[in-house]
């Protein structure tokens, strides 16, 4: 994939929680967001499927985000599932 400037895009940021405590300007508005209930957030299997689709478009690197993503139970297992996908190198 290429961006508007012709640069190759090979990475994806995946936020696994909306409970971000960092408020980075590139992903969180200053006013924050309305918290979602647990059933409204993607399950890990859905996130892995999303990463697999992105991989098919040329994504090879994935960064797990969400402030302190380890606050979401099972985050380590998610990272293992993503790392096990063929073609994902980082």
C-alpha positions as a printed NumPy array, in Angstrom:
array([[  0.   ,   0.   ,   0.   ],
       [  1.095,   3.578,  -0.63 ],
       [  0.063,   6.748,   1.155],
       [ -0.814,  10.049,  -0.549],
       [  2.906,  10.927,  -0.741],
       [  3.831,   7.636,  -2.403],
       [  5.446,   6.122,   0.703],
       [  5.012,   2.424,   1.375],
       [  2.729,   1.691,   4.311],
       [  3.646,  -1.599,   5.966],
       [  2.582,  -1.072,   9.583],
       [ -0.685,  -0.998,  11.49 ],
       [ -1.559,   0.299,  14.943],
       [ -4.212,  -1.74 ,  16.723],
       [ -5.763,  -0.244,  19.834],
       [ -7.062,  -2.954,  22.116],
       [ -8.68 ,  -0.703,  24.708],
       [-10.464,   2.639,  24.745],
       [ -9.31 ,   3.21 ,  28.323],
       [ -6.184,   5.019,  27.136],
       [ -4.434,   7.007,  29.828],
       [ -1.929,   8.804,  27.574],
       [ -4.13 ,  11.083,  25.431],
       [ -1.7  ,  11.152,  22.495],
       [ -2.712,  13.888,  20.069],
       [ -2.624,  11.592,  17.017],
       [ -5.317,   9.224,  18.264],
       [ -7.245,  10.818,  21.132],
       [ -9.139,  14.104,  21.027],
       [ -8.492,  16.489,  23.926],
       [-12.073,  15.975,  25.094],
       [-11.62 ,  12.209,  25.225],
       [-14.097,   9.641,  23.97 ],
       [-17.187,   8.039,  25.411],
       [-16.128,   4.722,  27.025],
       [-17.504,   1.621,  25.329],
       [-18.931,  -1.382,  27.097],
       [-16.998,  -4.635,  26.81 ],
       [-19.412,  -6.157,  24.286],
       [-18.862,  -3.167,  21.952],
       [-15.083,  -3.676,  21.733],
       [-13.72 ,  -6.169,  19.2  ],
       [-12.87 ,  -9.604,  20.517],
       [ -9.267, -10.727,  20.109],
       [-10.26 , -13.204,  17.392],
       [-11.806, -10.321,  15.445],
       [ -8.652,  -8.227,  15.876],
       [ -6.498, -11.109,  14.602],
       [ -8.795, -11.434,  11.58 ],
       [ -8.435,  -7.69 ,  10.949],
       [ -4.642,  -7.97 ,  11.127],
       [ -4.72 , -10.938,   8.719],
       [ -6.728,  -8.869,   6.227],
       [ -4.268,  -5.989,   6.585],
       [ -1.389,  -8.416,   6.084],
       [ -2.944,  -9.44 ,   2.772],
       [ -2.709,  -5.755,   1.766],
       [  1.018,  -5.574,   2.596],
       [  1.131,  -4.955,   6.337],
       [  4.115,  -6.699,   7.952],
       [  4.437,  -4.817,  11.248],
       [  1.79 ,  -4.409,  13.95 ],
       [  1.918,  -2.16 ,  17.008],
       [ -0.509,  -2.88 ,  19.843],
       [ -1.677,   0.375,  21.424],
       [ -4.287,   1.739,  23.787],
       [ -2.375,   3.584,  26.459],
       [ -1.374,   0.75 ,  28.689],
       [ -2.752,  -2.135,  26.602],
       [ -1.769,  -4.726,  29.172],
       [ -4.717,  -3.61 ,  31.294],
       [ -6.916,  -5.634,  28.962],
       [ -7.007,  -9.236,  30.123],
       [ -5.398, -11.611,  27.623],
       [ -3.251,  -8.986,  25.871],
       [ -0.197, -11.25 ,  25.942],
       [ -2.17 , -13.991,  24.202],
       [ -3.309, -11.522,  21.533],
       [  0.283, -10.545,  20.8  ],
       [  1.159, -14.238,  20.461],
       [ -1.737, -14.806,  18.026],
       [ -0.692, -11.827,  15.886],
       [  2.975, -12.847,  15.954],
       [  2.007, -16.349,  14.77 ],
       [  0.4  , -15.012,  11.588],
       [  2.552, -15.852,   8.564],
       [  3.934, -12.664,   7.027],
       [  3.849, -10.597,  10.201],
       [  7.49 ,  -9.96 ,  11.06 ],
       [  7.225,  -7.47 ,  13.894]])
